[in-house]
XYZ file of C-alpha atoms in Angstrom:
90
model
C 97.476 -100.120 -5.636
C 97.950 -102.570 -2.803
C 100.275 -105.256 -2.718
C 98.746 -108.641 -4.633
C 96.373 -106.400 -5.922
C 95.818 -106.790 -9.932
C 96.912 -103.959 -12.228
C 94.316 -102.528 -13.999
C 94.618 -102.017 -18.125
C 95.383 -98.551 -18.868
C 93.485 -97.672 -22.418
C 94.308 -94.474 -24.224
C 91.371 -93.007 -25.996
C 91.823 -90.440 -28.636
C 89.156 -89.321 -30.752
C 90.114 -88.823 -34.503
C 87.782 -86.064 -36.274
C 88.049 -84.429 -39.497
C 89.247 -80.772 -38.759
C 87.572 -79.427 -42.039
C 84.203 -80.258 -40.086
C 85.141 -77.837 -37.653
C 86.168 -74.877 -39.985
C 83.488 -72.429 -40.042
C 83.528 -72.091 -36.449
C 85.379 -69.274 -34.755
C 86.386 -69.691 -31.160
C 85.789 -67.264 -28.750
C 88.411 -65.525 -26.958
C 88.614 -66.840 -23.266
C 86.054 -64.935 -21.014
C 84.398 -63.227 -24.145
C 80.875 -64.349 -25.396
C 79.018 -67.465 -24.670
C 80.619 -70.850 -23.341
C 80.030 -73.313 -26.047
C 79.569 -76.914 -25.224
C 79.049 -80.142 -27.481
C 77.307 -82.855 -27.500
C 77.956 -85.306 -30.093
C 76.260 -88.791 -30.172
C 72.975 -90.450 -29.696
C 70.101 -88.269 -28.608
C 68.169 -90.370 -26.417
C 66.524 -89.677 -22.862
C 68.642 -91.950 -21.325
C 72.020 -90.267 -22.981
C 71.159 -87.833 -20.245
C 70.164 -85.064 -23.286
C 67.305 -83.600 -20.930
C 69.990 -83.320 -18.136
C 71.946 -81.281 -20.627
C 68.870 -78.925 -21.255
C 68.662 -78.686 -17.752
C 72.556 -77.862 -16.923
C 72.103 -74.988 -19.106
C 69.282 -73.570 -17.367
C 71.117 -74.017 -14.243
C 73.946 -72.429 -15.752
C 72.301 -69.571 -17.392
C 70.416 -68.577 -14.322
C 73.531 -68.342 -12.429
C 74.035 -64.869 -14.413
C 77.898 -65.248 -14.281
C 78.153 -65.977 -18.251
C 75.989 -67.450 -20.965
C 76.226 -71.046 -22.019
C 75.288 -72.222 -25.374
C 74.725 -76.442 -25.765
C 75.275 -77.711 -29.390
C 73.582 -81.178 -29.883
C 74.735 -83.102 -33.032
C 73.034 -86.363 -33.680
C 69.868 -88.464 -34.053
C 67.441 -90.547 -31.843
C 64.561 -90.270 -30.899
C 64.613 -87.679 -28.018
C 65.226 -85.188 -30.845
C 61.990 -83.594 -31.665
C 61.188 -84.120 -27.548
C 64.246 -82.241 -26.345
C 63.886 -79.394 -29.216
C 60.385 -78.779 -28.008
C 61.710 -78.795 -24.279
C 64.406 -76.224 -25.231
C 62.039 -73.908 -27.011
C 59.828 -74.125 -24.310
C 63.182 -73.237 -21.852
C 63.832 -69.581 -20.494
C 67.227 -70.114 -21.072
C-alpha cells in the first residue's frame, strides 16, 4: 500500500461442512479418471450455472482429460440447465 493510504480489513473465510456428507465419495488418484468439480449454492442463470455447462464443454473438447461438474442446489435454472446439459456433447 502507499503511504496515507487506508488498510484494508483482512477477513478469513473458512467454510465449515459436515465431513459425513462427503463419505461415500472416493477421490481419485491425481491424473487418474475424471476431474471433479462442485458447485454448491443457488442455481440461477445469473450464478453463472450456464457458464459452468459451458466450461465443461470447453474443457472436454480440449481432449487432455475429462471433467465432470457436480451441481448441488435449487433455483430455478434447475430444470433449464439439466435440459441444456442433456442436450450437451460433453
Amino acid at each position: 500500500t502507499e503511504p496515507g493510504a487506508p488498510r484494508r480489513q483482512t477477513w478469513l473465510f473458512v467454510p465449515d461442512y459436515d465431513r459425513a456428507l462427503f463419505d461415500d465419495f472416493e477421490a481419485n488418484p491425481i491424473g487418474e479418471g475424471p476431474v471433479e468439480i462442485l458447485f454448491a449454492g443457488r442455481v440461477e442463470e445469473n450464478k453463472g450455472v450456464f457458464d459452468l455447462l459451458r466450461a465443461c464443454e470447453m474443457l472436454n473438447s480440449a481432449g487432455k482429460r475429462p471433467y465432470r461438474f457436480h451441481i448441488h442446489g435449487e433455483g430455478d435454472a434447475l430444470e433449464p440447465l439439466r435440459q441444456a446439459a442433456a442436450a450437451s456433447p460433453s
